Amino acid sequence: MWNFIQTQILGMQWLNQGIGTGLQLLGIDIAQPLGGSLHFFLYDVINITLLLCVLIFLVSYIQSYFPPERSRRIMSRFHGLGANITGALLGTVTPFCSCSSIPIFMGFTSAGLPLGVTFSFLISSPMVDLGSLIILMSIFGAKIAVAYVVVGLIIAVIGGTLIERAGMERYVEDFVRNAPLPQDAAEKMTRDERVRYAKEQVTRTFRKVFPYILLGVGIGALIHNWIPAAWISAAFGDGNPLGVVMVTLLGVPMYGDIFGTIPIAEALLAKGANLGTVLSFMMAVTTLSIPSLIMLSQVVKRRLLQVFVSFCTLGIIFVGYVFNIFQSLFL
């Protein structure tokens, strides 16, 4: 039963086979690079788009019950490590990219939540969410998907804890700490209003994310069908001990979300890249990007920004090497 759910419902192998059959009926040889690229592109775009829209709707409907003020009240009941864990978990049902997480981070900070909690949220929100769990599961399987999410949450909790214990509250800009709290009307929404809100989130997020899905799937199709496996294996496999460092530093300047990086990761893994190297690339792109760091630099001072970037970079590299060592347990 689980195999059917993973392959036919989440993985949509029926769609993969249908697209392949359709292309062959049109006289396109999917065993050749051009036909294989088209097959990969159409299947991944449709598969990710369908799952994404359904998941955004469900997550947004749930999220409508947890507006910032209510989330603040919930998190204020927890202290210490428990508060950081709560902040990281809250990040799994909030925005899908690092830039859209920052306004909520500002709201939580101005509401007086501990800095460690807000940074645990800021790290986990773009890196880990329910949508990414399902799509990762559909492509890589349950073990890799769950491991990715668990590791992402651990990085978020440790990062928030270290930042809080370092006493870096003074490095948050004054206008953020002193910002007035907005009044939340979302807690009084009717069911129809929540459905309408979820539909609006689907439209808004899809418009923002879809170009990156197209770009990510296009790059994945190129890697999957045109770049020799020996090249990928030499650059990002066992033959290159610095592969994790390379992809992490490569991923930092890029801007994207996890839905755009998954097709690239899928192609890299299929061509012989190590699992940890691929996961480090995904984490670097989704957590650390130039646009999000520019936004964050406007609300925190340079010292705190440097600590945040340094911790995330080192944490992502560490995770990559650990997964490379134990990848036989997952593949």
JSON list of C-alpha atoms in Angstrom, two decimals, residues 136 139-140 216 220 223 260-271 273 278-279 281-282:
[
{"chain": "A", "resi": 136, "resn": "LEU", "atom": "CA", "xyz": [10.83, 15.05, -1.66]},
{"chain": "A", "resi": 139, "resn": "ILE", "atom": "CA", "xyz": [10.94, 11.78, -5.87]},
{"chain": "A", "resi": 140, "resn": "PHE", "atom": "CA", "xyz": [13.56, 10.48, -3.42]},
{"chain": "A", "resi": 216, "resn": "GLY", "atom": "CA", "xyz": [15.02, 24.13, -12.01]},
{"chain": "A", "resi": 220, "resn": "GLY", "atom": "CA", "xyz": [17.64, 19.13, -14.24]},
{"chain": "A", "resi": 223, "resn": "ILE", "atom": "CA", "xyz": [21.99, 17.49, -16.37]},
{"chain": "A", "resi": 260, "resn": "GLY", "atom": "CA", "xyz": [12.94, 24.68, -7.93]},
{"chain": "A", "resi": 261, "resn": "THR", "atom": "CA", "xyz": [15.97, 22.90, -6.51]},
{"chain": "A", "resi": 262, "resn": "ILE", "atom": "CA", "xyz": [14.40, 19.43, -6.24]},
{"chain": "A", "resi": 263, "resn": "PRO", "atom": "CA", "xyz": [14.58, 18.67, -10.01]},
{"chain": "A", "resi": 264, "resn": "ILE", "atom": "CA", "xyz": [18.25, 19.71, -10.08]},
{"chain": "A", "resi": 265, "resn": "ALA", "atom": "CA", "xyz": [18.95, 17.53, -7.06]},
{"chain": "A", "resi": 266, "resn": "GLU", "atom": "CA", "xyz": [17.09, 14.63, -8.68]},
{"chain": "A", "resi": 267, "resn": "ALA", "atom": "CA", "xyz": [19.23, 14.86, -11.82]},
{"chain": "A", "resi": 268, "resn": "LEU", "atom": "CA", "xyz": [22.50, 15.24, -9.90]},
{"chain": "A", "resi": 269, "resn": "LEU", "atom": "CA", "xyz": [21.74, 12.21, -7.74]},
{"chain": "A", "resi": 270, "resn": "ALA", "atom": "CA", "xyz": [20.80, 10.13, -10.79]},
{"chain": "A", "resi": 271, "resn": "LYS", "atom": "CA", "xyz": [24.11, 11.03, -12.44]},
{"chain": "A", "resi": 273, "resn": "ALA", "atom": "CA", "xyz": [26.50, 12.87, -7.16]},
{"chain": "A", "resi": 278, "resn": "VAL", "atom": "CA", "xyz": [22.97, 17.13, -3.22]},
{"chain": "A", "resi": 279, "resn": "LEU", "atom": "CA", "xyz": [21.23, 17.91, 0.08]},
{"chain": "A", "resi": 281, "resn": "PHE", "atom": "CA", "xyz": [23.09, 22.26, -2.42]},
{"chain": "A", "resi": 282, "resn": "MET", "atom": "CA", "xyz": [19.35, 22.28, -1.71]}
]
